[in-house]
mmCIF file of N, CA and C in Angstrom:
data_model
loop_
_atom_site.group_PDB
_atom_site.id
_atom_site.type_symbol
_atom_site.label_atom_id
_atom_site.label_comp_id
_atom_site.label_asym_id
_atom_site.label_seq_id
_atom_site.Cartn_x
_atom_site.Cartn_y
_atom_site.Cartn_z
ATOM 1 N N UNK A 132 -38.222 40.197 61.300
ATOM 2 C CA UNK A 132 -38.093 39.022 62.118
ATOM 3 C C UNK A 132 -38.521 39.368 63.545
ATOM 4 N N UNK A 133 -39.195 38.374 64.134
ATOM 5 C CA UNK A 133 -39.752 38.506 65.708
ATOM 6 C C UNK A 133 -38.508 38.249 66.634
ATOM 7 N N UNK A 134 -38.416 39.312 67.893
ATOM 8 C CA UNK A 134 -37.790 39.398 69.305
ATOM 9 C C UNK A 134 -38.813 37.684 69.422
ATOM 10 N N UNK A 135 -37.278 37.164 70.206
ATOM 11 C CA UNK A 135 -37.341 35.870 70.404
ATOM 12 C C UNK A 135 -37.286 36.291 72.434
ATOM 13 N N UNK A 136 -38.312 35.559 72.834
ATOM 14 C CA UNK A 136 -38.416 36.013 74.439
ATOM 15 C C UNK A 136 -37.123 35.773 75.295
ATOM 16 N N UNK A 137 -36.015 35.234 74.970
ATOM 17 C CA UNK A 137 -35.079 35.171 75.609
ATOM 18 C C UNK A 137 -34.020 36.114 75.155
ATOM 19 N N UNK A 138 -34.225 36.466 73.743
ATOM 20 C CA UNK A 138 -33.385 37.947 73.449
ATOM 21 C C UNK A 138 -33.432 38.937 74.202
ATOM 22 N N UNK A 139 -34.923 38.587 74.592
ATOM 23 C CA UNK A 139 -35.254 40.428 75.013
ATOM 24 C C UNK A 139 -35.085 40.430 76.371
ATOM 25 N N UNK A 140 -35.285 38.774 77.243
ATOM 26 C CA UNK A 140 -34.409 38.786 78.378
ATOM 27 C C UNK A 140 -32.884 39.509 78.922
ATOM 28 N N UNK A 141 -32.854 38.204 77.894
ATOM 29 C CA UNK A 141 -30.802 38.747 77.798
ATOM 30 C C UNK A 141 -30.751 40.340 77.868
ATOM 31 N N UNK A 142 -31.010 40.860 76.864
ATOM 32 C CA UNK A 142 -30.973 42.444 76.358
ATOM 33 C C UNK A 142 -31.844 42.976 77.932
ATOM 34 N N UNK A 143 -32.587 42.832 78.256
ATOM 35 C CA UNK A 143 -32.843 43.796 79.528
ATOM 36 C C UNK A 143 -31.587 43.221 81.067
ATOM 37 N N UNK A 144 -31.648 41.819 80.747
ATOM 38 C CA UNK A 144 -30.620 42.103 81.783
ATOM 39 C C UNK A 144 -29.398 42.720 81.577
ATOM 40 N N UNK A 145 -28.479 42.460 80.487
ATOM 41 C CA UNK A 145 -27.299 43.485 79.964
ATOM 42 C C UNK A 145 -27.673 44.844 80.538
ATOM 43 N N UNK A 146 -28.733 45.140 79.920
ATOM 44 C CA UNK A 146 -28.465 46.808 79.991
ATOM 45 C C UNK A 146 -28.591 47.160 81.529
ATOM 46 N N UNK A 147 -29.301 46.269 82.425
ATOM 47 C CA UNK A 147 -29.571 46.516 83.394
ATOM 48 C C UNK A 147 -28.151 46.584 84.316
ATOM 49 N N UNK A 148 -27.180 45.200 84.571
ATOM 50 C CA UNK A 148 -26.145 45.188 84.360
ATOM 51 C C UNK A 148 -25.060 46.090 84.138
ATOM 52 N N UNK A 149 -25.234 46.754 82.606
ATOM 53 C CA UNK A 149 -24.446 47.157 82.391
ATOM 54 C C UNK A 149 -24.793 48.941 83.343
ATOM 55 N N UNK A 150 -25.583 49.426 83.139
ATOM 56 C CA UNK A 150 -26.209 50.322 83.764
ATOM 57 C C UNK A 150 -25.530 50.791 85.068
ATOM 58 N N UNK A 151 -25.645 49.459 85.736
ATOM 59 C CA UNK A 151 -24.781 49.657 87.325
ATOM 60 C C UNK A 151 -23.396 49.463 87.308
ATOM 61 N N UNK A 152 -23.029 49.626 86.188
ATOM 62 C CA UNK A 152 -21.468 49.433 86.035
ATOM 63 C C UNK A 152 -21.169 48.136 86.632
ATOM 64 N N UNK A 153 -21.587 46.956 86.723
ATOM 65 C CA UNK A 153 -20.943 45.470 87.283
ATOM 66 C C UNK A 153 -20.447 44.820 86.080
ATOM 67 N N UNK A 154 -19.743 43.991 86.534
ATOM 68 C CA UNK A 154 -19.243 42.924 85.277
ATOM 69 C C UNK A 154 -19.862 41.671 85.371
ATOM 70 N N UNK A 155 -19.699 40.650 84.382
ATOM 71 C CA UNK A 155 -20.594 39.466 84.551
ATOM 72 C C UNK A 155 -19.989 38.525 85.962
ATOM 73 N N UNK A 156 -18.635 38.964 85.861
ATOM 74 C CA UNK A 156 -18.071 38.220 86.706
ATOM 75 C C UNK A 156 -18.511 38.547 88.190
ATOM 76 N N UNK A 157 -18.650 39.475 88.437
ATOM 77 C CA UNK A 157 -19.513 40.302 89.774
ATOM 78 C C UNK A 157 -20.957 39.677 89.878
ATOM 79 N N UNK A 158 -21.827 39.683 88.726
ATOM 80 C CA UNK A 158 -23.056 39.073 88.617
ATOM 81 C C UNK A 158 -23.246 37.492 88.897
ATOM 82 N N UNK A 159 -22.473 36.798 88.123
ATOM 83 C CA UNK A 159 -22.688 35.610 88.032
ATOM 84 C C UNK A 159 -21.967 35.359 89.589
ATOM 85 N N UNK A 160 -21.014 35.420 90.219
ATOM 86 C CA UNK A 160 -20.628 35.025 91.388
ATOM 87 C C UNK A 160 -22.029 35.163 92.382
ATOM 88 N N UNK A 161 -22.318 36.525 92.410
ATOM 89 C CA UNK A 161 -23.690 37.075 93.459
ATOM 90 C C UNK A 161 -24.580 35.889 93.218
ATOM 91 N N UNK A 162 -25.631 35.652 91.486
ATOM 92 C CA UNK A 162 -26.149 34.643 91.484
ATOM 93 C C UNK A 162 -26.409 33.375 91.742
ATOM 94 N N UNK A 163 -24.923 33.010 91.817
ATOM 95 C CA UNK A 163 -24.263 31.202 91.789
ATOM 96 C C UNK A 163 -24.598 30.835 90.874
ATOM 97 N N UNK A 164 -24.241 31.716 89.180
ATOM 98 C CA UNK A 164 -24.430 31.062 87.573
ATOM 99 C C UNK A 164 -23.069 31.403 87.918
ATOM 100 N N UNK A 165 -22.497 30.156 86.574
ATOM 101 C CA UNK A 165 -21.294 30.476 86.210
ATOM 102 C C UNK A 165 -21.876 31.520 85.084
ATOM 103 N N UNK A 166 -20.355 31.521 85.110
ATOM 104 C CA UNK A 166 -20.049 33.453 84.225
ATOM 105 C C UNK A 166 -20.205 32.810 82.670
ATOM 106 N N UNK A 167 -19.762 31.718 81.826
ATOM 107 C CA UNK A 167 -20.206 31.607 80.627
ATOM 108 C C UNK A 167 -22.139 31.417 80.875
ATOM 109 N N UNK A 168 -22.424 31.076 81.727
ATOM 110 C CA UNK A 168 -23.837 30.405 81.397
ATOM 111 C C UNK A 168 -24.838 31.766 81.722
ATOM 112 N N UNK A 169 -24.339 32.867 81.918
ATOM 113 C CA UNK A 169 -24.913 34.122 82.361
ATOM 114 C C UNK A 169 -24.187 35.090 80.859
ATOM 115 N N UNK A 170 -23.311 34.681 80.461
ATOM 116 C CA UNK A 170 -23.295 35.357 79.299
ATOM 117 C C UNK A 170 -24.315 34.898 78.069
ATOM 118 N N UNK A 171 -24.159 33.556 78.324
ATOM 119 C CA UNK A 171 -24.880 33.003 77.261
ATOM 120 C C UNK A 171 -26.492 33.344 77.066
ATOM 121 N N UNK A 172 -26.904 33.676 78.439
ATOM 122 C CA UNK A 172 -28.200 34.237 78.943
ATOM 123 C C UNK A 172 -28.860 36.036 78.372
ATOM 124 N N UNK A 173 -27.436 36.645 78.794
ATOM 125 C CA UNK A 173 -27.560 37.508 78.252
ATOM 126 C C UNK A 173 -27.794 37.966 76.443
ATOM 127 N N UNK A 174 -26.974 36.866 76.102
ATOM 128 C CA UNK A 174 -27.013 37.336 74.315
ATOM 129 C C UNK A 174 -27.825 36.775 73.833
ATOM 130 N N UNK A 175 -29.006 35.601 74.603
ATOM 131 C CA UNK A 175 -30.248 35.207 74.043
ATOM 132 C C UNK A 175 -30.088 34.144 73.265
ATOM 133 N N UNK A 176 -29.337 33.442 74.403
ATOM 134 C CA UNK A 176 -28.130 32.056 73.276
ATOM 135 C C UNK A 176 -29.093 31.042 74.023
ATOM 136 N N UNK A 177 -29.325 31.080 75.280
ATOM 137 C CA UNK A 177 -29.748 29.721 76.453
ATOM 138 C C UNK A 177 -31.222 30.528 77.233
ATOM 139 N N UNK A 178 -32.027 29.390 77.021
ATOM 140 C CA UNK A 178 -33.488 29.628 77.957
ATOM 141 C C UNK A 178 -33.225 29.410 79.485
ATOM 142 N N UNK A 179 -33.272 30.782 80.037
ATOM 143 C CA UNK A 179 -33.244 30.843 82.082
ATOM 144 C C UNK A 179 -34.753 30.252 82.378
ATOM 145 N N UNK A 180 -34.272 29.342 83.179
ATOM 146 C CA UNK A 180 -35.411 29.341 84.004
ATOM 147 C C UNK A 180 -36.220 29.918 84.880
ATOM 148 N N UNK A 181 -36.909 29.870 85.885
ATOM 149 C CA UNK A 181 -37.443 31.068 86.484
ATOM 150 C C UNK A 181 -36.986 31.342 87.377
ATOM 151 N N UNK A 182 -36.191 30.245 88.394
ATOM 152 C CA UNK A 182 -35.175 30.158 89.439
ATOM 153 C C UNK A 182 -33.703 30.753 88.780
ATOM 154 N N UNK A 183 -33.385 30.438 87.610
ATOM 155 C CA UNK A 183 -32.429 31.433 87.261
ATOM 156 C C UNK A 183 -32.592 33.098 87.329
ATOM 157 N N UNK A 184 -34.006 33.111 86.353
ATOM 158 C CA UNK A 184 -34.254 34.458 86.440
ATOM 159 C C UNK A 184 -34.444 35.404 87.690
ATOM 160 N N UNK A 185 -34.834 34.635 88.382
ATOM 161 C CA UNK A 185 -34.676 35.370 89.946
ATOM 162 C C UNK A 185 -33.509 35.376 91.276
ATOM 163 N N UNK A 186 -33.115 34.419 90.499
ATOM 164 C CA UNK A 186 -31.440 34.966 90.848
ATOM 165 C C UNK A 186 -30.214 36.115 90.327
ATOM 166 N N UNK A 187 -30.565 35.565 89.178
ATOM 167 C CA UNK A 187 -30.259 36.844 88.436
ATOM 168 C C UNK A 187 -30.318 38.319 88.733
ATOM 169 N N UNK A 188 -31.673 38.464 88.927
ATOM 170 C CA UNK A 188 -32.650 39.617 89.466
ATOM 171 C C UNK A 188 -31.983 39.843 90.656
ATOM 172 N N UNK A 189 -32.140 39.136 91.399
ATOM 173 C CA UNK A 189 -31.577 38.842 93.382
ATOM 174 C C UNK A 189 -30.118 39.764 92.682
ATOM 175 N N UNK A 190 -29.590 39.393 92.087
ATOM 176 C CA UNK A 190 -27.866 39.436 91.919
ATOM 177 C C UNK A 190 -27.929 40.756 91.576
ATOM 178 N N UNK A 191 -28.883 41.645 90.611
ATOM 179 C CA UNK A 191 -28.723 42.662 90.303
ATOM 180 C C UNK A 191 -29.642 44.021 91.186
ATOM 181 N N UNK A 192 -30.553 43.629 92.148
ATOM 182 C CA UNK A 192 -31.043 44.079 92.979
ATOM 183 C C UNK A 192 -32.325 44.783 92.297
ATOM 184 N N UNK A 193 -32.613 43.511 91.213
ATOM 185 C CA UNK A 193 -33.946 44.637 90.628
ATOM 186 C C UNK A 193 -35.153 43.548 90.509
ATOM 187 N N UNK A 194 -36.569 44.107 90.789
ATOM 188 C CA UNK A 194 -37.506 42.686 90.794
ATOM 189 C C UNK A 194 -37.309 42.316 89.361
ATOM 190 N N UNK A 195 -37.743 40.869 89.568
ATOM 191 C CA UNK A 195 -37.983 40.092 88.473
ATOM 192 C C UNK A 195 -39.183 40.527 87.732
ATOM 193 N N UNK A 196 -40.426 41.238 88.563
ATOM 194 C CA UNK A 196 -41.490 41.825 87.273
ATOM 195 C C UNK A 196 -41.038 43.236 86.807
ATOM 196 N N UNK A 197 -40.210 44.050 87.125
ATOM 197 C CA UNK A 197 -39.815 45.172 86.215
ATOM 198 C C UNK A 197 -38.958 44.651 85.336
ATOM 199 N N UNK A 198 -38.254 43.407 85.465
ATOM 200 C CA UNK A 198 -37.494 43.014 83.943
ATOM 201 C C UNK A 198 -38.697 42.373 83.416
ATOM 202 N N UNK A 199 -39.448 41.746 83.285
ATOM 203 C CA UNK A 199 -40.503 41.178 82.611
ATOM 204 C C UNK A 199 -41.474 42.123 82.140
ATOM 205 N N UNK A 200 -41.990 43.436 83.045
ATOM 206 C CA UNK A 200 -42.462 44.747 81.993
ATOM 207 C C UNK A 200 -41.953 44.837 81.249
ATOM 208 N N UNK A 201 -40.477 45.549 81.443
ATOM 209 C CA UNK A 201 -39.606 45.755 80.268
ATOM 210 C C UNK A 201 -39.813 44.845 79.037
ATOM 211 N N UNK A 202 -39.040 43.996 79.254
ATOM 212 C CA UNK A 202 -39.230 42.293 78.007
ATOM 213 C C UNK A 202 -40.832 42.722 77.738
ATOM 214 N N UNK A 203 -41.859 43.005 78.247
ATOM 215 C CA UNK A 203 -43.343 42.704 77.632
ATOM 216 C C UNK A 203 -43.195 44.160 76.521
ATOM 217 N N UNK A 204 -42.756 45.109 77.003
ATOM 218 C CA UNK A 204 -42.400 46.130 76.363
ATOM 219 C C UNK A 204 -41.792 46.296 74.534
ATOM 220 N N UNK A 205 -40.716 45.737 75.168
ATOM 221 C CA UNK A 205 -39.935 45.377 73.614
ATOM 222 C C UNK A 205 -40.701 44.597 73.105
ATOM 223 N N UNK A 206 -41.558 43.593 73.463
ATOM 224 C CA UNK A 206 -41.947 42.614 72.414
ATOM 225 C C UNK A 206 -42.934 43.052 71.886
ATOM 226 N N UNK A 207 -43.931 44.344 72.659
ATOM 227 C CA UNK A 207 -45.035 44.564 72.480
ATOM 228 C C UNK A 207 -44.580 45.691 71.450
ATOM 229 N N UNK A 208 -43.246 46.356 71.421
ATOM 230 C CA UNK A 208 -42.995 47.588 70.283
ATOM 231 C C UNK A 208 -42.836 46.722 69.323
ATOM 232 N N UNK A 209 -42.038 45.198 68.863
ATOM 233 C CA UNK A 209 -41.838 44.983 67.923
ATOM 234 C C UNK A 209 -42.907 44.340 67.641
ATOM 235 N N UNK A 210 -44.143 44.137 67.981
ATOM 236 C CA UNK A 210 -45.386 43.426 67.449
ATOM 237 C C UNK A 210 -45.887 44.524 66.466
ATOM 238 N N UNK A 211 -45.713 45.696 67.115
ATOM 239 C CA UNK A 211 -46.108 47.358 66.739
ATOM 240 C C UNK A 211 -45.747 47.208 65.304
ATOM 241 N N UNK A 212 -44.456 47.241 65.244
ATOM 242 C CA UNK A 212 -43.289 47.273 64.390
ATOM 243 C C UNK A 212 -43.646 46.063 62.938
ATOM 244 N N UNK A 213 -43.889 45.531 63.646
ATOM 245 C CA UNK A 213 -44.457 44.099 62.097
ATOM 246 C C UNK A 213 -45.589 44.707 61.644
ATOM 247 N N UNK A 214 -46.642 45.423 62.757
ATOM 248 C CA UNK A 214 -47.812 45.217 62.373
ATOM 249 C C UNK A 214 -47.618 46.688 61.087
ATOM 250 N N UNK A 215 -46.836 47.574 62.004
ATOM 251 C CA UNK A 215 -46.981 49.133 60.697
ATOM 252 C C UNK A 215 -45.876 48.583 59.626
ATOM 253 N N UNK A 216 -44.948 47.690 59.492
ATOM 254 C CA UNK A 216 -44.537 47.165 58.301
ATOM 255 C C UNK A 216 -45.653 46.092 57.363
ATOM 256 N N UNK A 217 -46.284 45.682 57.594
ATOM 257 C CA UNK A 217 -47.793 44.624 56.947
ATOM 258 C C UNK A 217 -48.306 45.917 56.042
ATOM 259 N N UNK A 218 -48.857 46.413 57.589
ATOM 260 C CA UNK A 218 -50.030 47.342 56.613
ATOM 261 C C UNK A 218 -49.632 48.169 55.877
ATOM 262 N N UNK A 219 -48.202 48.849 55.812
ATOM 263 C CA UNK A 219 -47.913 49.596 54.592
ATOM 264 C C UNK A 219 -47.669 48.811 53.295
ATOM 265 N N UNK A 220 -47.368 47.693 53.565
ATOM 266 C CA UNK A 220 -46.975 46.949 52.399
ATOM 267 C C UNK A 220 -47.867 46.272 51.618
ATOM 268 N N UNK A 221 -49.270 45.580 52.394
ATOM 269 C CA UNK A 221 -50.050 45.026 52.406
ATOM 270 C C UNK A 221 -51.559 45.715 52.036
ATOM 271 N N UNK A 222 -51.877 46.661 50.912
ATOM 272 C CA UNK A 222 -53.157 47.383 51.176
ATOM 273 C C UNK A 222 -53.785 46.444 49.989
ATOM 274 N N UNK A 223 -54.883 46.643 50.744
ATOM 275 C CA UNK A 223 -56.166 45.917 49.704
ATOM 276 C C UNK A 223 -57.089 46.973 48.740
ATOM 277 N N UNK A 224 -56.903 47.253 47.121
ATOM 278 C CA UNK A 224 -57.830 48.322 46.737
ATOM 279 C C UNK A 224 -59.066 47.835 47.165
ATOM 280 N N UNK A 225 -59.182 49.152 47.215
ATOM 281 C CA UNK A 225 -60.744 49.844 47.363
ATOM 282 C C UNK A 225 -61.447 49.394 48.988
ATOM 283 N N UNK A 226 -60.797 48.828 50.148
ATOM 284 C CA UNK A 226 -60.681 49.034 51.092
ATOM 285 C C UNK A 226 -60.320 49.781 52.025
ATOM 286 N N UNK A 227 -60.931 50.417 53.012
ATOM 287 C CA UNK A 227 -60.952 51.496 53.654
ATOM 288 C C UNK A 227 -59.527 50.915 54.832
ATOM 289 N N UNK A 228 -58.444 51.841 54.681
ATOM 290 C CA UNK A 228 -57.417 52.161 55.383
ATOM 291 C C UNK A 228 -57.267 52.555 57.006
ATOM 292 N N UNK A 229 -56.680 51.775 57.949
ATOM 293 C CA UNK A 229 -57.170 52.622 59.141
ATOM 294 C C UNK A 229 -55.569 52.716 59.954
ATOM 295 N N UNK A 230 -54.961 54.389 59.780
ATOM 296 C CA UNK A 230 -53.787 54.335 60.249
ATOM 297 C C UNK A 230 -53.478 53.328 62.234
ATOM 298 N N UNK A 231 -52.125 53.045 61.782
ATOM 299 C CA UNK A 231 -51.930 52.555 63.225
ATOM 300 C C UNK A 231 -52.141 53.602 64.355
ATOM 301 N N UNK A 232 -51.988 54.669 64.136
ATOM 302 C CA UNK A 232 -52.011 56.294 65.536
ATOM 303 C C UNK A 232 -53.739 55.912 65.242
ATOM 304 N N UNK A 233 -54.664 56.361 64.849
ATOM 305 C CA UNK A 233 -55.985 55.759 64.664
ATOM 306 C C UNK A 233 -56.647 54.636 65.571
ATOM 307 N N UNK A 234 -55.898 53.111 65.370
ATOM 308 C CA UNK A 234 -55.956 52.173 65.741
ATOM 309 C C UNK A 234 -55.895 52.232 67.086
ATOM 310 N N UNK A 235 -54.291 52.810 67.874
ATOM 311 C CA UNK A 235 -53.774 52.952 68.840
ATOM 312 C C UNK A 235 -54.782 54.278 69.573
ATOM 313 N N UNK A 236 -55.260 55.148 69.171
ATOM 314 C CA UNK A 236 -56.242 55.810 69.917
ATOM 315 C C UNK A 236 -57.192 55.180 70.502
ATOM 316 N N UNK A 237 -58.037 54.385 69.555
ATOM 317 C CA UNK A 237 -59.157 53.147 70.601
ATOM 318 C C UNK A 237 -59.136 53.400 72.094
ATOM 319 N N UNK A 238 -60.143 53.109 72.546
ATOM 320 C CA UNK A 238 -60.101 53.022 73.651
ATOM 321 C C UNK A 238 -59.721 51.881 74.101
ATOM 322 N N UNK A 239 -58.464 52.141 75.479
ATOM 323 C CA UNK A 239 -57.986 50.924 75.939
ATOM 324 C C UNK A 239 -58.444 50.320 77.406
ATOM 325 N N UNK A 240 -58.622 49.149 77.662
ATOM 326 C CA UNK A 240 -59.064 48.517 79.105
ATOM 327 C C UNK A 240 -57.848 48.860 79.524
ATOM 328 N N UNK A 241 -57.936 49.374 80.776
ATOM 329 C CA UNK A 241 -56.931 49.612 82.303
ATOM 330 C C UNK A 241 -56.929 48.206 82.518
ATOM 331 N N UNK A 242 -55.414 48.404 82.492
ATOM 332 C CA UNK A 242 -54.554 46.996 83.231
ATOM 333 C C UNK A 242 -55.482 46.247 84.020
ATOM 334 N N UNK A 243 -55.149 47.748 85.444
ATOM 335 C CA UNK A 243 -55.696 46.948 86.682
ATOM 336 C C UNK A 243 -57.281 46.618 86.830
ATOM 337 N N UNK A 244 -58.131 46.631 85.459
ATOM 338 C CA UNK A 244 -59.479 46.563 85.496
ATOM 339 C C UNK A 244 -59.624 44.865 84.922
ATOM 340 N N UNK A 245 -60.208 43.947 85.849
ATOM 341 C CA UNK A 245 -60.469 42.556 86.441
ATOM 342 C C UNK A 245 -61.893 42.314 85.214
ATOM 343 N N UNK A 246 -61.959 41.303 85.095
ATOM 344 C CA UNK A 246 -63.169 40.633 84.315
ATOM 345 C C UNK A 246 -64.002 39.435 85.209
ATOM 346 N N UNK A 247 -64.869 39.585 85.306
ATOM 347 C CA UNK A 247 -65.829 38.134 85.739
ATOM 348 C C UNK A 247 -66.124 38.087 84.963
ATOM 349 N N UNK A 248 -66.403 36.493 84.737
ATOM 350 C CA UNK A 248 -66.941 35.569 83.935
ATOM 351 C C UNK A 248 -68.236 34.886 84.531
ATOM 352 N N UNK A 249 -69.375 35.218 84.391
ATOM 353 C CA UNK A 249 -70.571 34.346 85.034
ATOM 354 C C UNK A 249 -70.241 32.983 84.223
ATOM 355 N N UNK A 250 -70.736 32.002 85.154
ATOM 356 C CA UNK A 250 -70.750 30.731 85.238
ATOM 357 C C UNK A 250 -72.178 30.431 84.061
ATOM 358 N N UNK A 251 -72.286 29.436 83.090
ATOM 359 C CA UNK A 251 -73.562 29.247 82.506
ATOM 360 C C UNK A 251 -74.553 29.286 83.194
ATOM 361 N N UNK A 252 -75.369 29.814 82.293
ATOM 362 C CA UNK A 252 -77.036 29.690 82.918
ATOM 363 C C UNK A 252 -77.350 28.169 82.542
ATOM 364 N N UNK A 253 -78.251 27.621 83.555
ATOM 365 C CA UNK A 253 -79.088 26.039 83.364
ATOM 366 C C UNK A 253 -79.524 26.284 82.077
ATOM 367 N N UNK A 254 -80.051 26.892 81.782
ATOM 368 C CA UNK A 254 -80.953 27.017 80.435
ATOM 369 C C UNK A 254 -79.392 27.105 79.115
ATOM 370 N N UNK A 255 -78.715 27.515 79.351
ATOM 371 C CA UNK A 255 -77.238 27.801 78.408
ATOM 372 C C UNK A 255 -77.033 26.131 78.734
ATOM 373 N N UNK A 256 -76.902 25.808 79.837
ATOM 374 C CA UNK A 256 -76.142 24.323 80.028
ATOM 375 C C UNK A 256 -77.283 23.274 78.972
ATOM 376 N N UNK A 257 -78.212 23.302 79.599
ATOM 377 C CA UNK A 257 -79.154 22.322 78.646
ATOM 378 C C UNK A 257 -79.252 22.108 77.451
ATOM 379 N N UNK A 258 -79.196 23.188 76.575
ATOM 380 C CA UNK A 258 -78.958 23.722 75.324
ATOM 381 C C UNK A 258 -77.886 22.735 74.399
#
């Protein structure tokens, strides 16, 4: 089953949370959430908004894009995770096999490496 994006919210703020030793009740006061609606956040019960989420963040003194790495993180291991459960389960005879460590060697584009897009050529537009 797929990490649902507000699980993996919840779950990074908990641990984050829990990490600094605070209680919800410490958190949610700092934020201005009440304390059920910040639990409920946490266990991946209720969708934060983005003004929540950065209060939240504000409350726990950590940016809002290192919890959102994180969250891209988990979701991106359990994509991992479906994909090496498929292909073991899933082989086609007499098709050539290509392990996931294989796959994952590829060469990868750097983050911070930008793409342009040229605009059509007249001759593409006319077409």
């Amino acid at each position: 089953m797929s990490v649902l994006l507000r699980e993996a919210l919840g779950d990074s703020l908990r641990r984050t949370r829990v990490s600094q030793s605070r209680t919800l009740r410490e958190v949610s006061s700092s934020a201005r959430v009440s304390l059920g609606y910040l639990s409920e956040v946490e266990r991946g019960r209720k969708e934060a908004s983005s003004e929540l989420l950065a209060a939240i963040c504000d409350a726990l003194e950590v940016p809002l894009s290192t919890v959102l790495y994180e969250v891209s993180e988990t979701l991106s291991d359990s994509v991992e995770d479906r994909s090496r459960s498929r292909a073991s389960s899933a082989t086609i005879p007499g098709t050539p096999q290509v392990s996931l460590e294989a796959a994952s060697s590829a060469p990868r584009i750097d983050e911070d490496t930008l793409m342009v897009i040229p605009a059509p050529s007249a001759a593409l537009a006319a077409a």
